[in-house]
Amino acid sequence: MNKLNNFPDKLPESIISRAQKLNSSLISDAMGGENTMDYKIKPVGGNMDFVGTALTISTVPGDNLFIHHSIYNSDEGYVLVVDGKSHTKNAYLGELLAAAAKAAGLEAIVIDGLVRDKSDLQKIGFPIYARGFIPSGPTKNGPGEKNLKIICGGAVVNPGDLVIGDQDGVAVVPRNQIDQVLAGAEKKQKYEKQRLRDISLFSQNKTNRCTSKDLEPDWLEEKMAQFKE
């Protein structure tokens, strides 16, 4: 396979649609807290939630040649996930590449490294996730690799994995675990909605001799039993 020009199979719209109804926290809980990225990798601004299929890149620290190539040879529905080696001396991209990525139809770019042009990135409104900002620009010499297993922010990412990002951070679901993880996240979401209804009902009935004991979840007493004499 020509790893420069080919794409991993795009995830079905049915999977994307289910994931869009969830969030990174629910996904993380369904994976037992595994395969979430470092807490420093966050969106450059608000309202930058995304869901998509991973398209992976590994770069030389501080070099964005392969990021350029991937953006200009991309397809709709993919999330460009870049192993930037946690490099902190150069920005990997700024306003121009973000605008190009948005125009090309990418869902988001996630970089284990820094970016620049913060205010402009926020105005563009395209989901960019990074470790932070620095004015220093990148080199454009390569080498790099595309469509391979990478580590980004401590999470393992393979081409074709499900990637979901929001204000809490980024979670990556291995392609062969997607159905299981989504089912677990949907179950947790249902539980949380019921708990919120229970809490709301407690608040409404608080004057009717309700106590905080009436509010506790079912699992708490069993968990605490081991600590009782």
Tab-separated table of C-alpha atoms in Angstrom:
chain	number	residue	atom	x	y	z
A	1	MET	CA	0.000	0.000	0.000
A	2	ASN	CA	1.199	3.525	-0.802
A	3	LYS	CA	1.003	4.994	2.665
A	4	LEU	CA	1.320	8.557	1.376
A	5	ASN	CA	-1.785	8.590	-0.793
A	6	ASN	CA	-4.133	5.929	0.585
A	7	PHE	CA	-6.616	6.386	3.422
A	8	PRO	CA	-7.839	3.995	6.101
A	9	ASP	CA	-11.437	2.908	5.612
A	10	LYS	CA	-13.726	5.652	6.832
A	11	LEU	CA	-15.942	4.653	9.746
A	12	PRO	CA	-19.635	4.137	8.843
A	13	GLU	CA	-21.963	7.080	9.367
A	14	SER	CA	-23.956	4.947	11.825
A	15	ILE	CA	-20.888	4.772	14.101
A	16	ILE	CA	-20.126	8.493	13.755
A	17	SER	CA	-23.749	9.373	14.520
A	18	ARG	CA	-23.753	7.282	17.708
A	19	ALA	CA	-20.452	8.775	18.873
A	20	GLN	CA	-21.707	12.325	18.269
A	21	LYS	CA	-24.392	11.752	20.890
A	22	LEU	CA	-21.734	10.924	23.505
A	23	ASN	CA	-18.666	12.712	24.860
A	24	SER	CA	-15.044	11.977	25.683
A	25	SER	CA	-15.799	11.293	29.355
A	26	LEU	CA	-18.393	8.635	28.600
A	27	ILE	CA	-16.086	7.062	26.031
A	28	SER	CA	-13.206	7.086	28.513
A	29	ASP	CA	-15.341	5.488	31.227
A	30	ALA	CA	-16.376	2.755	28.797
A	31	MET	CA	-12.676	2.037	28.172
A	32	GLY	CA	-11.826	1.971	31.879
A	33	GLY	CA	-9.974	5.276	31.597
A	34	GLU	CA	-7.576	3.926	28.975
A	35	ASN	CA	-6.374	5.535	25.729
A	36	THR	CA	-7.178	9.140	26.499
A	37	MET	CA	-4.618	11.757	25.556
A	38	ASP	CA	-2.498	13.851	27.906
A	39	TYR	CA	-4.510	16.516	29.732
A	40	LYS	CA	-2.468	19.285	28.098
A	41	ILE	CA	-3.819	18.457	24.635
A	42	LYS	CA	-6.873	20.690	24.503
A	43	PRO	CA	-8.877	22.663	21.913
A	44	VAL	CA	-7.531	26.086	20.937
A	45	GLY	CA	-10.967	27.592	21.613
A	46	GLY	CA	-14.542	26.826	22.570
A	47	ASN	CA	-17.157	24.938	20.552
A	48	MET	CA	-14.606	22.661	18.872
A	49	ASP	CA	-16.079	19.226	19.576
A	50	PHE	CA	-15.425	16.619	16.906
A	51	VAL	CA	-15.808	12.962	15.983
A	52	GLY	CA	-14.041	11.251	13.090
A	53	THR	CA	-11.808	8.562	11.633
A	54	ALA	CA	-8.100	8.749	12.484
A	55	LEU	CA	-5.594	9.587	9.749
A	56	THR	CA	-2.174	9.309	11.400
A	57	ILE	CA	1.138	11.098	10.866
A	58	SER	CA	4.540	10.935	12.532
A	59	THR	CA	6.792	13.968	12.090
A	60	VAL	CA	10.340	15.019	12.796
A	61	PRO	CA	10.132	17.299	15.851
A	62	GLY	CA	9.237	20.809	14.720
A	63	ASP	CA	8.697	19.910	11.043
A	64	ASN	CA	5.328	20.092	9.265
A	65	LEU	CA	6.070	18.874	5.720
A	66	PHE	CA	3.915	15.764	6.135
A	67	ILE	CA	1.133	17.807	7.745
A	68	HIS	CA	1.051	19.955	4.607
A	69	HIS	CA	0.941	16.892	2.366
A	70	SER	CA	-1.818	15.250	4.384
A	71	ILE	CA	-4.043	18.332	4.404
A	72	TYR	CA	-3.707	18.930	0.685
A	73	ASN	CA	-4.286	15.236	-0.049
A	74	SER	CA	-7.112	14.629	2.398
A	75	ASP	CA	-10.759	13.635	2.338
A	76	GLU	CA	-13.839	14.579	4.326
A	77	GLY	CA	-14.528	12.790	7.599
A	78	TYR	CA	-10.966	12.248	8.780
A	79	VAL	CA	-9.212	13.545	11.886
A	80	LEU	CA	-5.526	14.264	11.290
A	81	VAL	CA	-3.695	12.906	14.356
A	82	VAL	CA	-0.046	13.960	14.532
A	83	ASP	CA	2.708	12.489	16.678
A	84	GLY	CA	4.714	15.684	17.099
A	85	LYS	CA	6.934	14.128	19.773
A	86	SER	CA	5.706	16.678	22.373
A	87	HIS	CA	8.021	19.209	20.687
A	88	THR	CA	7.888	22.656	22.334
A	89	LYS	CA	10.297	24.865	20.350
A	90	ASN	CA	8.252	25.319	17.165
A	91	ALA	CA	4.601	25.553	16.197
A	92	TYR	CA	3.418	22.873	13.781
A	93	LEU	CA	0.749	25.019	12.142
A	94	GLY	CA	-1.138	28.285	12.277
A	95	GLU	CA	-3.930	30.153	10.544
A	96	LEU	CA	-3.114	29.134	6.959
A	97	LEU	CA	-3.020	25.371	7.495
A	98	ALA	CA	-6.088	25.477	9.737
A	99	ALA	CA	-8.047	27.335	7.061
A	100	ALA	CA	-6.873	24.855	4.420
A	101	ALA	CA	-7.843	21.883	6.605
A	102	LYS	CA	-11.317	23.309	7.137
A	103	ALA	CA	-11.744	23.939	3.410
A	104	ALA	CA	-10.565	20.397	2.622
A	105	GLY	CA	-13.277	18.910	4.847
A	106	LEU	CA	-11.180	17.444	7.646
A	107	GLU	CA	-13.043	17.018	10.933
A	108	ALA	CA	-10.167	18.144	13.169
A	109	ILE	CA	-6.410	18.167	13.709
A	110	VAL	CA	-4.899	16.788	16.909
A	111	ILE	CA	-1.182	17.477	17.462
A	112	ASP	CA	1.145	16.332	20.223
A	113	GLY	CA	2.939	19.658	20.057
A	114	LEU	CA	2.349	23.393	19.755
A	115	VAL	CA	0.567	25.681	17.295
A	116	ARG	CA	0.410	29.445	16.732
A	117	ASP	CA	-1.950	32.263	15.648
A	118	LYS	CA	-4.266	31.517	18.561
A	119	SER	CA	-6.767	34.325	18.008
A	120	ASP	CA	-6.979	33.546	14.282
A	121	LEU	CA	-7.470	29.828	14.953
A	122	GLN	CA	-10.345	30.657	17.265
A	123	LYS	CA	-11.963	32.849	14.601
A	124	ILE	CA	-11.668	30.139	11.942
A	125	GLY	CA	-13.631	27.801	14.210
A	126	PHE	CA	-11.967	24.623	12.983
A	127	PRO	CA	-11.178	22.046	15.702
A	128	ILE	CA	-7.455	22.181	16.463
A	129	TYR	CA	-6.183	20.373	19.566
A	130	ALA	CA	-2.618	20.958	20.773
A	131	ARG	CA	-0.409	21.354	23.837
A	132	GLY	CA	-0.258	25.130	23.615
A	133	PHE	CA	1.103	28.031	21.618
A	134	ILE	CA	4.424	29.502	20.507
A	135	PRO	CA	5.235	32.051	17.766
A	136	SER	CA	8.210	30.163	16.315
A	137	GLY	CA	7.401	28.558	12.968
A	138	PRO	CA	8.230	25.001	11.810
A	139	THR	CA	10.647	23.628	9.245
A	140	LYS	CA	9.331	21.986	6.077
A	141	ASN	CA	11.990	19.418	5.268
A	142	GLY	CA	10.700	16.067	6.517
A	143	PRO	CA	11.057	13.212	6.779
A	144	GLY	CA	7.858	11.823	8.180
A	145	GLU	CA	5.493	8.876	7.980
A	146	LYS	CA	1.785	8.509	7.313
A	147	ASN	CA	-0.834	5.803	7.904
A	148	LEU	CA	0.938	3.981	10.712
A	149	LYS	CA	0.501	3.246	14.401
A	150	ILE	CA	1.524	6.285	16.460
A	151	ILE	CA	1.522	7.512	20.031
A	152	CYS	CA	-0.126	10.911	20.440
A	153	GLY	CA	-0.334	12.403	23.903
A	154	GLY	CA	0.246	8.971	25.405
A	155	ALA	CA	-2.638	7.367	23.520
A	156	VAL	CA	-2.147	4.656	20.922
A	157	VAL	CA	-3.688	5.649	17.588
A	158	ASN	CA	-3.988	3.421	14.553
A	159	PRO	CA	-5.269	4.524	11.143
A	160	GLY	CA	-9.039	4.085	11.095
A	161	ASP	CA	-9.586	4.357	14.860
A	162	LEU	CA	-12.467	6.413	16.228
A	163	VAL	CA	-11.326	9.759	17.660
A	164	ILE	CA	-13.566	11.993	19.767
A	165	GLY	CA	-12.643	15.374	21.251
A	166	ASP	CA	-14.335	18.040	23.364
A	167	GLN	CA	-13.526	20.490	26.149
A	168	ASP	CA	-12.382	17.655	28.422
A	169	GLY	CA	-9.821	16.335	25.934
A	170	VAL	CA	-9.379	13.544	23.391
A	171	ALA	CA	-10.229	9.837	23.548
A	172	VAL	CA	-9.282	7.220	20.959
A	173	VAL	CA	-11.253	4.007	20.461
A	174	PRO	CA	-9.482	1.112	18.694
A	175	ARG	CA	-11.420	0.154	15.604
A	176	ASN	CA	-11.937	-3.440	16.757
A	177	GLN	CA	-13.467	-2.243	20.052
A	178	ILE	CA	-15.827	0.444	18.769
A	179	ASP	CA	-19.129	-1.439	19.106
A	180	GLN	CA	-18.288	-2.608	22.617
A	181	VAL	CA	-17.109	0.821	23.760
A	182	LEU	CA	-20.044	2.718	22.273
A	183	ALA	CA	-22.486	0.294	23.895
A	184	GLY	CA	-20.770	0.806	27.257
A	185	ALA	CA	-20.767	4.591	26.852
A	186	GLU	CA	-24.452	4.609	25.907
A	187	LYS	CA	-25.254	2.525	28.988
A	188	LYS	CA	-23.314	4.954	31.193
A	189	GLN	CA	-25.075	7.904	29.560
A	190	LYS	CA	-28.455	6.338	30.325
A	191	TYR	CA	-27.407	5.772	33.945
A	192	GLU	CA	-26.231	9.371	34.324
A	193	LYS	CA	-29.465	10.767	32.917
A	194	GLN	CA	-31.453	8.689	35.405
A	195	ARG	CA	-29.226	9.851	38.257
A	196	LEU	CA	-29.813	13.462	37.273
A	197	ARG	CA	-33.563	12.838	37.328
A	198	ASP	CA	-33.234	11.265	40.777
A	199	ILE	CA	-31.209	14.231	42.044
A	200	SER	CA	-33.748	16.666	40.631
A	201	LEU	CA	-36.585	14.758	42.306
A	202	PHE	CA	-34.655	14.779	45.594
A	203	SER	CA	-34.268	18.560	45.368
A	204	GLN	CA	-37.992	18.987	44.795
A	205	ASN	CA	-38.890	16.763	47.760
A	206	LYS	CA	-36.190	17.959	50.134
A	207	THR	CA	-38.683	19.590	52.456
A	208	ASN	CA	-40.587	16.298	52.792
A	209	ARG	CA	-38.166	14.818	55.335
A	210	CYS	CA	-35.737	13.606	52.692
A	211	THR	CA	-32.134	13.160	53.809
A	212	SER	CA	-28.874	12.949	51.877
A	213	LYS	CA	-29.003	9.170	52.486
A	214	ASP	CA	-31.989	9.056	50.137
A	215	LEU	CA	-29.825	10.628	47.449
A	216	GLU	CA	-26.922	8.174	47.381
A	217	PRO	CA	-26.509	5.802	44.417
A	218	ASP	CA	-27.259	2.101	44.810
A	219	TRP	CA	-23.646	0.974	44.527
A	220	LEU	CA	-22.220	3.183	47.279
A	221	GLU	CA	-23.244	1.156	50.335
A	222	GLU	CA	-21.753	-2.054	48.922
A	223	LYS	CA	-18.474	-0.294	48.127
A	224	MET	CA	-18.267	1.207	51.618
A	225	ALA	CA	-19.035	-2.048	53.434
A	226	GLN	CA	-15.383	-3.105	53.354
A	227	PHE	CA	-14.439	-0.108	55.486
A	228	LYS	CA	-16.983	-0.709	58.236
A	229	GLU	CA	-15.963	-2.425	61.442
